[in-house]
Amino acid sequence: MMTRTAMLLAAAMLACAGPARPADDATIFKGADIDLGRKLLKEHRCAECHAKKFGGNGSDVYRPMEKVKTAGQLRGMVEACNTELNFGMFPEEVTAVAAVLNKDHYKFK
């Protein structure tokens, strides 16, 4: 039986499935509003939540890179947080947040 989080993640990843593109293609972030993404990361206190879950300053969330191997999975993880925490972000806002995380941490091309 799938956990609620796993089901939300699966649903978010399916919702993100757009036109076919290579699994590691970060063009999904092209044109994303980086400033908006940074604003939303602060507004929703993402670093604080991750610090509570992962300890320290929360940056350990980026360490298990095997969890997120593609740009699409990264966006899906942001969408899962959006859904689970009921942030109500629009798709372009989710993409903006994921684009910031990609730019600063994941660096998918």
PDB file of C-alpha atoms in Angstrom:
ATOM      1  CA  MET A   1       0.000   0.000   0.000  1.00  0.00           C
ATOM      2  CA  MET A   2       1.400   3.400  -0.975  1.00  0.00           C
ATOM      3  CA  THR A   3       1.847   6.104   1.614  1.00  0.00           C
ATOM      4  CA  ARG A   4       0.009   9.372   1.182  1.00  0.00           C
ATOM      5  CA  THR A   5       3.257  11.186   0.333  1.00  0.00           C
ATOM      6  CA  ALA A   6       4.187   8.595  -2.282  1.00  0.00           C
ATOM      7  CA  MET A   7       0.745   8.887  -3.841  1.00  0.00           C
ATOM      8  CA  LEU A   8       0.977  12.683  -3.912  1.00  0.00           C
ATOM      9  CA  LEU A   9       4.415  12.509  -5.466  1.00  0.00           C
ATOM     10  CA  ALA A  10       3.239  10.065  -8.110  1.00  0.00           C
ATOM     11  CA  ALA A  11       0.254  12.276  -8.918  1.00  0.00           C
ATOM     12  CA  ALA A  12       2.447  15.371  -9.097  1.00  0.00           C
ATOM     13  CA  MET A  13       4.890  13.692 -11.418  1.00  0.00           C
ATOM     14  CA  LEU A  14       2.073  12.578 -13.703  1.00  0.00           C
ATOM     15  CA  ALA A  15       0.608  16.074 -13.674  1.00  0.00           C
ATOM     16  CA  CYS A  16       3.969  17.457 -14.763  1.00  0.00           C
ATOM     17  CA  ALA A  17       4.246  15.151 -17.722  1.00  0.00           C
ATOM     18  CA  GLY A  18       4.206  17.466 -20.670  1.00  0.00           C
ATOM     19  CA  PRO A  19       5.467  16.956 -24.182  1.00  0.00           C
ATOM     20  CA  ALA A  20       7.948  14.106 -24.545  1.00  0.00           C
ATOM     21  CA  ARG A  21      11.514  15.203 -23.899  1.00  0.00           C
ATOM     22  CA  PRO A  22      14.622  13.495 -22.571  1.00  0.00           C
ATOM     23  CA  ALA A  23      14.263  12.637 -18.878  1.00  0.00           C
ATOM     24  CA  ASP A  24      17.156  14.888 -17.875  1.00  0.00           C
ATOM     25  CA  ASP A  25      16.108  17.853 -20.025  1.00  0.00           C
ATOM     26  CA  ALA A  26      15.974  21.054 -17.959  1.00  0.00           C
ATOM     27  CA  THR A  27      14.259  23.049 -20.701  1.00  0.00           C
ATOM     28  CA  ILE A  28      11.146  22.835 -18.512  1.00  0.00           C
ATOM     29  CA  PHE A  29      12.765  25.674 -16.550  1.00  0.00           C
ATOM     30  CA  LYS A  30      13.327  27.875 -19.603  1.00  0.00           C
ATOM     31  CA  GLY A  31      11.721  31.253 -19.035  1.00  0.00           C
ATOM     32  CA  ALA A  32      10.999  30.524 -15.376  1.00  0.00           C
ATOM     33  CA  ASP A  33      10.833  33.587 -13.140  1.00  0.00           C
ATOM     34  CA  ILE A  34      13.847  33.061 -10.866  1.00  0.00           C
ATOM     35  CA  ASP A  35      13.050  36.117  -8.725  1.00  0.00           C
ATOM     36  CA  LEU A  36       9.516  34.818  -8.156  1.00  0.00           C
ATOM     37  CA  GLY A  37      10.926  31.390  -7.265  1.00  0.00           C
ATOM     38  CA  ARG A  38      13.260  32.897  -4.659  1.00  0.00           C
ATOM     39  CA  LYS A  39      10.383  34.960  -3.229  1.00  0.00           C
ATOM     40  CA  LEU A  40       8.172  31.876  -2.953  1.00  0.00           C
ATOM     41  CA  LEU A  41      10.944  29.834  -1.303  1.00  0.00           C
ATOM     42  CA  LYS A  42      11.142  32.515   1.405  1.00  0.00           C
ATOM     43  CA  GLU A  43       7.395  33.069   1.637  1.00  0.00           C
ATOM     44  CA  HIS A  44       6.646  29.372   2.160  1.00  0.00           C
ATOM     45  CA  ARG A  45       9.620  28.987   4.509  1.00  0.00           C
ATOM     46  CA  CYS A  46      10.937  25.971   2.606  1.00  0.00           C
ATOM     47  CA  ALA A  47      14.389  26.076   4.218  1.00  0.00           C
ATOM     48  CA  GLU A  48      12.857  26.074   7.708  1.00  0.00           C
ATOM     49  CA  CYS A  49      10.699  23.055   6.936  1.00  0.00           C
ATOM     50  CA  HIS A  50      13.621  21.180   5.407  1.00  0.00           C
ATOM     51  CA  ALA A  51      15.788  22.035   8.432  1.00  0.00           C
ATOM     52  CA  LYS A  52      13.159  20.476  10.702  1.00  0.00           C
ATOM     53  CA  LYS A  53      12.962  17.350   8.553  1.00  0.00           C
ATOM     54  CA  PHE A  54      16.644  16.932   7.683  1.00  0.00           C
ATOM     55  CA  GLY A  55      18.486  18.805  10.428  1.00  0.00           C
ATOM     56  CA  GLY A  56      21.072  21.565  10.239  1.00  0.00           C
ATOM     57  CA  ASN A  57      20.172  24.288   7.786  1.00  0.00           C
ATOM     58  CA  GLY A  58      18.061  21.913   5.696  1.00  0.00           C
ATOM     59  CA  SER A  59      20.567  21.615   2.862  1.00  0.00           C
ATOM     60  CA  ASP A  60      20.896  17.881   3.480  1.00  0.00           C
ATOM     61  CA  VAL A  61      17.679  17.537   1.501  1.00  0.00           C
ATOM     62  CA  TYR A  62      19.884  17.987  -1.590  1.00  0.00           C
ATOM     63  CA  ARG A  63      22.413  15.353  -0.571  1.00  0.00           C
ATOM     64  CA  PRO A  64      20.588  12.161  -1.481  1.00  0.00           C
ATOM     65  CA  MET A  65      20.838  12.972  -5.184  1.00  0.00           C
ATOM     66  CA  GLU A  66      19.612   9.477  -6.053  1.00  0.00           C
ATOM     67  CA  LYS A  67      16.088  10.629  -5.145  1.00  0.00           C
ATOM     68  CA  VAL A  68      15.997  13.340  -7.804  1.00  0.00           C
ATOM     69  CA  LYS A  69      17.776  12.371 -10.995  1.00  0.00           C
ATOM     70  CA  THR A  70      16.006  14.539 -13.549  1.00  0.00           C
ATOM     71  CA  ALA A  71      14.619  18.020 -13.968  1.00  0.00           C
ATOM     72  CA  GLY A  72      11.117  16.555 -14.204  1.00  0.00           C
ATOM     73  CA  GLN A  73      11.522  14.726 -10.911  1.00  0.00           C
ATOM     74  CA  LEU A  74      12.747  17.937  -9.287  1.00  0.00           C
ATOM     75  CA  ARG A  75       9.661  19.796 -10.452  1.00  0.00           C
ATOM     76  CA  GLY A  76       7.556  16.855  -9.275  1.00  0.00           C
ATOM     77  CA  MET A  77       9.070  17.041  -5.796  1.00  0.00           C
ATOM     78  CA  VAL A  78       8.254  20.758  -5.587  1.00  0.00           C
ATOM     79  CA  GLU A  79       4.709  20.005  -6.743  1.00  0.00           C
ATOM     80  CA  ALA A  80       4.446  17.297  -4.067  1.00  0.00           C
ATOM     81  CA  CYS A  81       5.351  19.855  -1.370  1.00  0.00           C
ATOM     82  CA  ASN A  82       2.900  22.315  -2.900  1.00  0.00           C
ATOM     83  CA  THR A  83       0.110  19.724  -2.774  1.00  0.00           C
ATOM     84  CA  GLU A  84       0.932  18.170   0.593  1.00  0.00           C
ATOM     85  CA  LEU A  85       1.332  21.516   2.346  1.00  0.00           C
ATOM     86  CA  ASN A  86      -1.591  23.117   0.499  1.00  0.00           C
ATOM     87  CA  PHE A  87       0.412  26.129  -0.701  1.00  0.00           C
ATOM     88  CA  GLY A  88      -1.883  26.699  -3.656  1.00  0.00           C
ATOM     89  CA  MET A  89       0.929  27.609  -6.042  1.00  0.00           C
ATOM     90  CA  PHE A  90       0.095  27.795  -9.723  1.00  0.00           C
ATOM     91  CA  PRO A  91       2.061  25.589 -12.172  1.00  0.00           C
ATOM     92  CA  GLU A  92       4.301  28.484 -13.247  1.00  0.00           C
ATOM     93  CA  GLU A  93       5.092  29.196  -9.587  1.00  0.00           C
ATOM     94  CA  VAL A  94       6.035  25.567  -8.962  1.00  0.00           C
ATOM     95  CA  THR A  95       8.278  25.724 -12.022  1.00  0.00           C
ATOM     96  CA  ALA A  96       9.859  28.957 -10.763  1.00  0.00           C
ATOM     97  CA  VAL A  97      10.707  27.370  -7.401  1.00  0.00           C
ATOM     98  CA  ALA A  98      12.085  24.245  -9.091  1.00  0.00           C
ATOM     99  CA  ALA A  99      14.131  26.424 -11.455  1.00  0.00           C
ATOM    100  CA  VAL A 100      15.781  28.156  -8.489  1.00  0.00           C
ATOM    101  CA  LEU A 101      16.585  24.808  -6.873  1.00  0.00           C
ATOM    102  CA  ASN A 102      17.990  23.579 -10.160  1.00  0.00           C
ATOM    103  CA  LYS A 103      20.088  26.701 -10.629  1.00  0.00           C
ATOM    104  CA  ASP A 104      21.463  26.691  -7.074  1.00  0.00           C
ATOM    105  CA  HIS A 105      21.737  22.976  -6.277  1.00  0.00           C
ATOM    106  CA  TYR A 106      20.889  20.360  -8.906  1.00  0.00           C
ATOM    107  CA  LYS A 107      22.251  21.945 -12.096  1.00  0.00           C
ATOM    108  CA  PHE A 108      20.392  19.764 -14.602  1.00  0.00           C
ATOM    109  CA  LYS A 109      21.187  20.886 -18.155  1.00  0.00           C
TER     110      LYS A 109
END
